[in-house]
Coordinates of C-alpha atoms and ligand atoms in Angstrom, one line a residue:
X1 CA 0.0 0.0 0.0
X2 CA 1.2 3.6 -0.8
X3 CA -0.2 7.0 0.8
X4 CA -1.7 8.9 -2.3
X5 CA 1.4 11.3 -2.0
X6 CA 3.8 8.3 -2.7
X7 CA 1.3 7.0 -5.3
X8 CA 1.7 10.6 -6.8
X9 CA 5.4 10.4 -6.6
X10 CA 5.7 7.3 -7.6
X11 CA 3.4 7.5 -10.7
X12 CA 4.3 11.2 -12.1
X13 CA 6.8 12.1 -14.3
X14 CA 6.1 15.8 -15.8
X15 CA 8.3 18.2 -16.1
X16 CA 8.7 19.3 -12.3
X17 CA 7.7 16.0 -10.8
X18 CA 10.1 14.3 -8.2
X19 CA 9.9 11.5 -10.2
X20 CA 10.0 12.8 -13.3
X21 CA 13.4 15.2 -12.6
X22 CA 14.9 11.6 -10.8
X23 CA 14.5 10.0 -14.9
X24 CA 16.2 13.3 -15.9
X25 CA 18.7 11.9 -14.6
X26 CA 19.4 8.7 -16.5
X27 CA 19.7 8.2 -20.5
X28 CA 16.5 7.0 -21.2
X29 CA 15.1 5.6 -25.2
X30 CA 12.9 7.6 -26.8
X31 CA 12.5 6.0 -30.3
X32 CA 13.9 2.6 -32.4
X33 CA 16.8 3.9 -34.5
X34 CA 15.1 2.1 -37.4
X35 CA 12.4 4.9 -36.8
X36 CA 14.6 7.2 -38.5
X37 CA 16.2 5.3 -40.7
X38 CA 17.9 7.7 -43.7
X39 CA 19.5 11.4 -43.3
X40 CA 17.3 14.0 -44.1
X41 CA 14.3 12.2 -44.3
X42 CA 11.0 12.9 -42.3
X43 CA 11.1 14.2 -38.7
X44 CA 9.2 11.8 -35.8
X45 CA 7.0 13.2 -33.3
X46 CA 7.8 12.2 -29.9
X47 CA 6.3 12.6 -26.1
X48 CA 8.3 11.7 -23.6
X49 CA 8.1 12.5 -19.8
X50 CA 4.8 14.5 -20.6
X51 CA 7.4 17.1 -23.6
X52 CA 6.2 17.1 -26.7
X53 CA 9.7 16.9 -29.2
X54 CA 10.1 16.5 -32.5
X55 CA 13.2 14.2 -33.8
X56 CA 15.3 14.3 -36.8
X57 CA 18.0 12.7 -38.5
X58 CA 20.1 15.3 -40.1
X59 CA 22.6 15.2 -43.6
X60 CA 25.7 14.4 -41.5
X61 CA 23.5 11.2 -39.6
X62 CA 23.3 12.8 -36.7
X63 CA 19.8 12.7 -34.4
X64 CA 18.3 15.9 -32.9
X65 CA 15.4 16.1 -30.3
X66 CA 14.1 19.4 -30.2
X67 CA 11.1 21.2 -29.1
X68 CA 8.8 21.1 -32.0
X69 CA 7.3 24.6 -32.3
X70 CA 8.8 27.5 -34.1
X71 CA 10.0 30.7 -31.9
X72 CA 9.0 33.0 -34.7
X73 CA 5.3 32.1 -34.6
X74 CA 4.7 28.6 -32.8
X75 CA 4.8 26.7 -36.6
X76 CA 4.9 23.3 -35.7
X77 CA 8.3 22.5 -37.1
X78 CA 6.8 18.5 -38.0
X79 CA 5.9 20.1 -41.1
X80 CA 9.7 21.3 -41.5
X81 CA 11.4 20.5 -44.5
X82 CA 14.9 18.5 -43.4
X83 CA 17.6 19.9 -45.5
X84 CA 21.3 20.6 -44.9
X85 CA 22.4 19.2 -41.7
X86 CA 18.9 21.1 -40.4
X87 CA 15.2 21.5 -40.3
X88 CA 13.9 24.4 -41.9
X89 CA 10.4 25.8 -40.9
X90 CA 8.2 25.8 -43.9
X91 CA 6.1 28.8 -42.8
X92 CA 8.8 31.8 -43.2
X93 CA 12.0 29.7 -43.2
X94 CA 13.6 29.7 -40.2
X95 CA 16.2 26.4 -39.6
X96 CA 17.4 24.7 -37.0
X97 CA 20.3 22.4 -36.1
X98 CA 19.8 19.3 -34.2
X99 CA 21.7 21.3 -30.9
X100 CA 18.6 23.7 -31.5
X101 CA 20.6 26.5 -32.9
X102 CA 18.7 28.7 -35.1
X103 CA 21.0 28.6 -37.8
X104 CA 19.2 30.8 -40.6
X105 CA 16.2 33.3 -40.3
X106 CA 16.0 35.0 -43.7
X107 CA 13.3 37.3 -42.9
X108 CA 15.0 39.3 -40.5
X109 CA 18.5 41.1 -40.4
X110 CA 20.2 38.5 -37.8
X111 CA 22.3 39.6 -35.0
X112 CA 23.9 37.6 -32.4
X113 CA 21.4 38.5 -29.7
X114 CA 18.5 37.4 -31.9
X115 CA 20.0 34.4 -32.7
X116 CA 19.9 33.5 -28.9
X117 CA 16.3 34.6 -28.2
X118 CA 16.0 31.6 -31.6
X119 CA 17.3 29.2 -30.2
X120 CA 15.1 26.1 -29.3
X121 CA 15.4 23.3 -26.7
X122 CA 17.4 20.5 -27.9
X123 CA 18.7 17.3 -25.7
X124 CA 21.5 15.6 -26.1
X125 CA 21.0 12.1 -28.1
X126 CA 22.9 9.0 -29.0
X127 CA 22.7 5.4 -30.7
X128 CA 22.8 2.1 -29.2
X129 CA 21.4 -0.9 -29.0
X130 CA 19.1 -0.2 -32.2
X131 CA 18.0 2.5 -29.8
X132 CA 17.9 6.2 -29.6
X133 CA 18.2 7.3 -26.4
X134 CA 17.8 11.2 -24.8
X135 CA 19.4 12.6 -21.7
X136 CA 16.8 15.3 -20.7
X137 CA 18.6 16.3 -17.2
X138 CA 21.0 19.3 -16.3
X139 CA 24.0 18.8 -18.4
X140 CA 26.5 18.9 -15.8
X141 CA 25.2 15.9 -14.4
X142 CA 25.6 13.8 -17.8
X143 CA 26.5 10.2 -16.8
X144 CA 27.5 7.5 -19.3
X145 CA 24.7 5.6 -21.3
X146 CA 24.6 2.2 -19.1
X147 CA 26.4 -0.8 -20.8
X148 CA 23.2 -3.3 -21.2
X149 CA 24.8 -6.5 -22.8
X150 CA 21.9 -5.8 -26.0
X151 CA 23.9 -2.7 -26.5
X152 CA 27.3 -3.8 -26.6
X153 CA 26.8 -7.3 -28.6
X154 CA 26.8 -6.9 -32.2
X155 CA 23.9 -5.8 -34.0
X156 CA 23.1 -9.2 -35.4
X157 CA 22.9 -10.5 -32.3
X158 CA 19.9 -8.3 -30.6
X159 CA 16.6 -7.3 -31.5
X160 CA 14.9 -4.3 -30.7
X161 CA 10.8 -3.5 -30.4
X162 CA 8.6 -1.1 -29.4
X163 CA 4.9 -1.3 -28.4
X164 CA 2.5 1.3 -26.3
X165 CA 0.7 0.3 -23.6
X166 CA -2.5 2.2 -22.3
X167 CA -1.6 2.6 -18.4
X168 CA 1.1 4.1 -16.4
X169 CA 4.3 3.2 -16.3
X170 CA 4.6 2.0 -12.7
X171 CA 2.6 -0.6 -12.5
X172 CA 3.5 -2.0 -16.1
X173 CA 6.6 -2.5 -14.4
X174 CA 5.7 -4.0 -11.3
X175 CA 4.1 -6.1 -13.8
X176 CA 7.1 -7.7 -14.7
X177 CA 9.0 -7.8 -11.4
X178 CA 6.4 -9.8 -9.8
X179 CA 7.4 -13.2 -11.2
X180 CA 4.4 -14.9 -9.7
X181 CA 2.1 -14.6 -11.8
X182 CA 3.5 -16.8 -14.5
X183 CA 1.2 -19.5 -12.6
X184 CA -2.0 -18.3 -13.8
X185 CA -1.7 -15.1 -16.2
X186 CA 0.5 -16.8 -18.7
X187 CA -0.7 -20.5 -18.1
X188 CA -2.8 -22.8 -19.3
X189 CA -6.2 -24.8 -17.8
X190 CA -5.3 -27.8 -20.5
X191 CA -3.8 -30.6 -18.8
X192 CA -2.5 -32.4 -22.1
X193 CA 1.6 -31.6 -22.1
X194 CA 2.1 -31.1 -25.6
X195 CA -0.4 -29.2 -25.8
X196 CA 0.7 -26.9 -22.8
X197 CA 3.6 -26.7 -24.6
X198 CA 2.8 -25.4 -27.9
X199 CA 0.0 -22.7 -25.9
X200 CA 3.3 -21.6 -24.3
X201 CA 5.6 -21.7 -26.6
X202 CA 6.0 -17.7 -26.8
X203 CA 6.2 -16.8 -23.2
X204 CA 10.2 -18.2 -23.5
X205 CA 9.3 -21.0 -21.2
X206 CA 8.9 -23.2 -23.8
X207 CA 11.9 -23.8 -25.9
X208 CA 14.1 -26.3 -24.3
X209 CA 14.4 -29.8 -23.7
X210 CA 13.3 -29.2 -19.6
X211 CA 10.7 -27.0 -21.3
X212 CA 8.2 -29.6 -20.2
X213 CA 9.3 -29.9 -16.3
X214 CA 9.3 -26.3 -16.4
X215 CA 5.9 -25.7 -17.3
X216 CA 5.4 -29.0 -15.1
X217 CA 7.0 -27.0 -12.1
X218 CA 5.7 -23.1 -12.8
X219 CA 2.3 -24.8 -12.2
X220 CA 2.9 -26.6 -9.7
X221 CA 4.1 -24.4 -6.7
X222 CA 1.7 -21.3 -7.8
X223 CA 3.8 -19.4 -4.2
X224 CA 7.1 -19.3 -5.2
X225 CA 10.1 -17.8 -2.5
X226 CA 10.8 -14.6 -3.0
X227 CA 14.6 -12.9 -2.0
X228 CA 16.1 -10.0 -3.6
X229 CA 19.8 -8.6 -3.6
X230 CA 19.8 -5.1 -4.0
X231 CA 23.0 -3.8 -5.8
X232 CA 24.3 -1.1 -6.9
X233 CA 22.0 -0.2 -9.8
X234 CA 18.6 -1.6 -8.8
X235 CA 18.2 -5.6 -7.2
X236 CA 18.1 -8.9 -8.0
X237 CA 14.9 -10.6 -7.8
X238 CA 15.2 -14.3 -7.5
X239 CA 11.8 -16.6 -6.6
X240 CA 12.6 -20.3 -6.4
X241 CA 9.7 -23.0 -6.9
X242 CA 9.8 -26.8 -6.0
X243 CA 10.7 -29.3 -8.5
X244 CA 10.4 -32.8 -8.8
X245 CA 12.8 -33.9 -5.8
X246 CA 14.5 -31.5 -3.3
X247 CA 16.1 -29.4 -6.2
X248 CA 14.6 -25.8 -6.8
X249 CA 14.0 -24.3 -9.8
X250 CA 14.9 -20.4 -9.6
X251 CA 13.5 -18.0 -12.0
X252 CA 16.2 -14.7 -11.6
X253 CA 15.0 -11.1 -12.5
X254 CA 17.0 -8.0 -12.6
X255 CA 15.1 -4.2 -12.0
X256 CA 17.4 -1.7 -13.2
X257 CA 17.1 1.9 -12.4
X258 CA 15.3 3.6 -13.5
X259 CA 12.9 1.3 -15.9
X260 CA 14.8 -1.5 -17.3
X261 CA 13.6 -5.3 -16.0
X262 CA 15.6 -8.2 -17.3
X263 CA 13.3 -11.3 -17.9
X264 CA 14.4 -14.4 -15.4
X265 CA 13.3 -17.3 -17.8
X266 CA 16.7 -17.8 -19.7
X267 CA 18.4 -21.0 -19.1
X268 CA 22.4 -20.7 -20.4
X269 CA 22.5 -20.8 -24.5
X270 CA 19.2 -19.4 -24.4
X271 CA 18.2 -16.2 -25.7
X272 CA 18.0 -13.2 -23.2
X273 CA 15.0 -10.7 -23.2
X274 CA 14.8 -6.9 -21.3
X275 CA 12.3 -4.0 -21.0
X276 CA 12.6 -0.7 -20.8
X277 CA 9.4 1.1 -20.0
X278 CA 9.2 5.1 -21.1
X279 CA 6.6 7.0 -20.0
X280 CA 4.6 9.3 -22.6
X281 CA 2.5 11.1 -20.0
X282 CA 0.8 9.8 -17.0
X283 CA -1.8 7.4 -18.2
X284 CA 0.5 5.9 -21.2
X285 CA 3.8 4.8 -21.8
X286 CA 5.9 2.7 -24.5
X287 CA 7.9 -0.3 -24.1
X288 CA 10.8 -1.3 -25.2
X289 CA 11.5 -4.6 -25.9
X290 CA 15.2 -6.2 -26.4
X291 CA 16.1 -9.3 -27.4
X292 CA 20.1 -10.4 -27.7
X293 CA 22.0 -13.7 -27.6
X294 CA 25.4 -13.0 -26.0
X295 CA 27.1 -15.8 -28.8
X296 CA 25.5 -16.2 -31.8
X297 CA 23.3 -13.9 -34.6
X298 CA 20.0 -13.9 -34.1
X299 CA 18.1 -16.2 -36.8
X300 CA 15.5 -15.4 -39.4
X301 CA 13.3 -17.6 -37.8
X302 CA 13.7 -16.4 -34.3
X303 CA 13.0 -12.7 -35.2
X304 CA 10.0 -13.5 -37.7
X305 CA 8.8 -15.4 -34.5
X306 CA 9.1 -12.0 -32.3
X307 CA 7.4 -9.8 -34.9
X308 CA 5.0 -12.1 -35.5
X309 CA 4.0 -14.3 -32.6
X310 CA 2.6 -14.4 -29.4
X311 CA 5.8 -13.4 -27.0
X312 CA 7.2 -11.2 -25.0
X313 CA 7.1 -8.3 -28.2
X314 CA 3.8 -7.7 -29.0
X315 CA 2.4 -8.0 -32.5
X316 CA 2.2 -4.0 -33.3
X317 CA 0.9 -1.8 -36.5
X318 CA 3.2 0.7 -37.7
X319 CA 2.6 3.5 -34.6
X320 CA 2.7 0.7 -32.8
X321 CA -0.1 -0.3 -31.2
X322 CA -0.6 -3.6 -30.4
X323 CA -3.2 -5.7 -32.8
X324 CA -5.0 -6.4 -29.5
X325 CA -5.6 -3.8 -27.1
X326 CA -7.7 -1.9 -24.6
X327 CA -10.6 -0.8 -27.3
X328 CA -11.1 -4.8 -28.5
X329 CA -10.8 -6.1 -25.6
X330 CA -7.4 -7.6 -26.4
X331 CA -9.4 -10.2 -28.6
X332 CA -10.0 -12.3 -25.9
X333 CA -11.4 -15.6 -26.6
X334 CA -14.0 -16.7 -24.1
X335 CA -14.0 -20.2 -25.0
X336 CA -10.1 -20.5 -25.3
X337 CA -10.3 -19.2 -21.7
X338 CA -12.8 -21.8 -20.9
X339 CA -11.0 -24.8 -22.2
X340 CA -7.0 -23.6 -22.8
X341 CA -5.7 -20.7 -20.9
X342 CA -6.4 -18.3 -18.0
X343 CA -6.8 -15.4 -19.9
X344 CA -8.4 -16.2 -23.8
X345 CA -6.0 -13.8 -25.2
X346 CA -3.1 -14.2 -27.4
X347 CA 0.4 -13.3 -26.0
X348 CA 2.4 -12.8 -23.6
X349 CA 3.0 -9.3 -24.1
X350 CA -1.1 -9.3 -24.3
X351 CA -1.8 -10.4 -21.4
X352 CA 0.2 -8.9 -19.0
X353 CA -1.1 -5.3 -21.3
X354 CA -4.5 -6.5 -20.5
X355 CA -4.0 -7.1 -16.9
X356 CA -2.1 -3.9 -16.4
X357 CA -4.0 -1.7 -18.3
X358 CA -7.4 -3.2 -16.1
X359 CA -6.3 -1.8 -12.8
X360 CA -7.1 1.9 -14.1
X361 CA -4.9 4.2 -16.3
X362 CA -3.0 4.8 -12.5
X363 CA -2.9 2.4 -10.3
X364 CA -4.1 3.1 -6.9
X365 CA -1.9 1.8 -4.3
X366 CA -4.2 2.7 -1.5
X367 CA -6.1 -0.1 -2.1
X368 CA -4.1 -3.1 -1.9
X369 CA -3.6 -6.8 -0.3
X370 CA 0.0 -7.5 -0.6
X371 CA 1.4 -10.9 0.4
X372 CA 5.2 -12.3 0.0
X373 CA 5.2 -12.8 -3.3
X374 CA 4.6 -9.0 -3.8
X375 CA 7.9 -8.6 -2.4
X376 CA 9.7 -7.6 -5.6
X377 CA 6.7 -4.7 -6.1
X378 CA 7.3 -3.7 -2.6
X379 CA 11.1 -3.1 -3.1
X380 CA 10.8 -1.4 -6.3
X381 CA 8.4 0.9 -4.9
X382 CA 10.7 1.7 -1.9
X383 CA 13.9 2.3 -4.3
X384 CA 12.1 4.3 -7.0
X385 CA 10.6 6.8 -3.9
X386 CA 14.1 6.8 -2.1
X387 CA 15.6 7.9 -5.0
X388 CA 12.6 10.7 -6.3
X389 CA 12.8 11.9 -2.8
X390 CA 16.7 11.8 -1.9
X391 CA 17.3 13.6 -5.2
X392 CA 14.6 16.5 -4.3
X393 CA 16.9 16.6 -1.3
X394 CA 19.7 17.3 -3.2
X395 CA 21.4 14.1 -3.6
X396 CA 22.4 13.0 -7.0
X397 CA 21.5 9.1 -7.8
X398 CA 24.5 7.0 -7.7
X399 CA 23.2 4.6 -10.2
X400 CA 23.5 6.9 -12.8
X401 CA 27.5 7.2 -12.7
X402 CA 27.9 3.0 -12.7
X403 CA 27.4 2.2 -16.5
X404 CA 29.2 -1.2 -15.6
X405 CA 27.0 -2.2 -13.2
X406 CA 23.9 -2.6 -15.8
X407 CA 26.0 -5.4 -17.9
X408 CA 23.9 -8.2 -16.3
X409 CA 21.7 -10.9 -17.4
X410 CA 18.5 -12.4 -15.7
X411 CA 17.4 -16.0 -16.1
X412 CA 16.7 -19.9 -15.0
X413 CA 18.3 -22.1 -13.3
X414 CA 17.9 -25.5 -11.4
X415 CA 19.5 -25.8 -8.2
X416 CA 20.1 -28.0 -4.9
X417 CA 17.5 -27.1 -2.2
X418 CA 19.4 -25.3 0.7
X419 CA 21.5 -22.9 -1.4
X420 CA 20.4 -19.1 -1.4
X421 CA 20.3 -16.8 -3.8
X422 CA 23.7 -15.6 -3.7
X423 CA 25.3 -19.1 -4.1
X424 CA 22.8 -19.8 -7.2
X425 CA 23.6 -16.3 -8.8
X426 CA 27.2 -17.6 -8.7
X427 CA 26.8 -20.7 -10.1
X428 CA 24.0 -19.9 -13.1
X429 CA 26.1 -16.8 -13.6
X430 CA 29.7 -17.2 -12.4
X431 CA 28.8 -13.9 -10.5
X432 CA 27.1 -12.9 -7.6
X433 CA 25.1 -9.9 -9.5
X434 CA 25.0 -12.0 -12.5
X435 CA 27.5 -9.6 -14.2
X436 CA 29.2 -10.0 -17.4
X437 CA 32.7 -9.2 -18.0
X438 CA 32.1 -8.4 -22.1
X439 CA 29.5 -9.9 -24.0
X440 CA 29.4 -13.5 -24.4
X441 CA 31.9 -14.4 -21.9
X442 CA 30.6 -14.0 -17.5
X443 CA 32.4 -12.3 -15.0
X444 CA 34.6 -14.3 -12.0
X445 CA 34.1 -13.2 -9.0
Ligands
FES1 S1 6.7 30.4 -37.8 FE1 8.5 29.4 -38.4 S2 9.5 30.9 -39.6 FE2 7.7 31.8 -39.1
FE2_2 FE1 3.9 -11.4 -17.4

């Protein structure tokens, strides 16, 4: 449960928020690279944080986010022609670079002083990861861009997607760090194992040769043990089921400040997924999917199956929305529900949008029964609101100045009964953090 003030805090990420000056502070994505794909070709609206910005790809390749409107009469510069390492207002020519610098104004005699009163707002941008990613904070508190393993693999090895989701972005992240409720929301009623198998095949459960006893086990033990390692850039969120004998079978998430959640399915030679989730305003937000393998391109097949299928990325048009979503009721099937799944709805990345989006465009946190497997929702809560309210305090967040400390991986593992979750993160991941040293090779301790 949350007072309404830490629900506010929490939840709102304006301009002038606590919460929205403490993302300020960290690089965060604000479009797919592939969304501007060629140099000087049409600028992309973009809201993030509750700004409306305008991006561009200029003549030399590089990406501007600027305010969108004109200072000479509040043109909306989207209609901007983009020519010559700049975008040129269409209504009396004015141009601007992508540092915001009003570098032409032909209608008036320029003088230095004008020039100034020109410029726009412009943040600071860069490319990774099939990314593109702002830093919207003071500039003399600039970290580094953190070193996710999907941005420092090669580019065949990682996918990138992007999908909106029709809820805030708190509890669309909560969503994902309460582990749980793989028992019911993504499961199925069917009690035919190849059939289980195939209905799960996207939530990257099923791809494995101990796919089976996995599904066998996630069923199973529907209160799974909860502990959690903070560390220096967010915690470690391990829940461990019961298996077959006295072995356990961990699932291992990582939250990463601000809004990154690594997914704790992967077993090793697996693929690895993340999210990043971006707030547009207060009642929307977009999610970034990534998907990488530390060793090995990704294949045809596999990234067919993520546009296409019913995982983790959602199945989007091209603003991307997802095919099912809050207006059609997400497709639901009534009769799959009845005789398949819990939910009658396609997806992974469907149903946990469904489930999200139903507990209100903000989530009220007054009204809540949390148990111990809400401990992971509980601790993000309690970091995100220590760092809001430590940085209105004046204290900078250290997390932002440790781009090392993001290179870790989430994921599976099977495990003698008795060890904790340190001595499992060391032996799934050769480190207790589950850090990697570079990509495709793990850390030692
Ligand atoms: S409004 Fe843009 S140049 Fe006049
Ligand atoms: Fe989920």
């Amino acid at each position: 449960m949350l007072s309404r003030e830490d629900n506010d805090i929490l939840t709102l990420t304006g301009p002038g928020t606590a919460m929205g000056d403490y993302f300020r502070r960290y690089w965060i994505p604000f479009a797919l690279a592939r969304e501007l794909p060629e140099r000087d070709g049409p600028p992309v609206r973009v809201e993030i944080l509750g700004e409306k910005l305008l991006a561009f790809r200029d003549s030399e390749g590089r990406v501007g986010l600027i305010e969108g409107k004109c200072p000479h009469r509040g043109a909306d510069l989207y209609w901007g022609r983009n020519e010559e390492c700049g975008i040129r207002c269409v209504f009396h020519g004015f141009k601007f670079d992508v540092e915001g610098n009003c570098v032409d104004m032909p209608i008036m005699v320029e003088t230095d002083a004008l020039r100034a009163r020109a410029k726009i707002l412009a943040y600071p941008t860069l490319e990774r990861g099939g990314l593109l990613w702002a830093y919207m904070g003071p500039a003399e508190h600039k970290p580094a861009p953190p070193d996710l393993e999907f941005t420092v693999v090669p580019d065949s090895h990682a996918y990138v997607s992007k999908k909106l989701q029709e809820c805030n972005w708190a509890q669309a992240v909560e969503g994902a760090l309460d582990t749980a409720h793989f028992s019911f929301l993504h499961n199925v009623i069917t009690t035919d194992e190849a059939e289980a198998k195939t209905l799960m095949r996207g939530a990257a459960i099923a791809t494995q040769s101990v796919a089976n006893d996995r599904i066998r086990w996630v069923r199973a033990d529907r209160m799974p043990k909860f502990t959690i390692l903070p560390h220096d850039v967010g915690m470690t969120i391990g829940a461990s089921r019961k298996t077959d004998d006295s072995d356990l079978y961990w699932r291992i998430a990582q939250f990463l400040l601000p809004n990154h959640a690594l997914v704790p399915s992967s077993f090793p030679g697996e693929v690895y997924h993340g999210q990043c989730w971006v707030p547009i305003s207060d009642t929307h937000c977009w999610i970034y999917t990534y998907t990488w393998h530390p060793d090995r391109p990704l294949t045809n097949a596999e990234i067919e199956g993520y546009e296409t299928g019913h995982s983790i990325h959602a199945e989007v048009d091209e603003k991307f929305v997802p095919f099912r979503h809050r207006a059609n009721e997400y497709l639901i099937d009534r009769l799959e529900q009845k005789t398949k799944t819990y939910t009658g709805i396609k997806g992974v990345s469907e149903q946990d949008a469904c489930i999200q989006d139903s507990q209100g465009f903000i989530a009220d946190r007054q009204r809540e029964l949390l148990g111990p497997t809400d401990i992971g929702v509980v601790r993000f809560r309690q970091v995100m609101l220590q760092g809001a309210k430590a940085l209105r305090e004046g204290r900078e967040p250290d997390a932002a100045s440790k781009p090392a400390a993001y290179r870790v991986r989430g994921g599976g593992w099977v495990a003698s009964g008795g060890k904790g979750l340190e001595e499992v993160m060391v032996e799934r991941f050769g480190h207790v953090r589950g850090l990697v040293e570079s990509p495709g090779r793990q850390a030692a301790e």
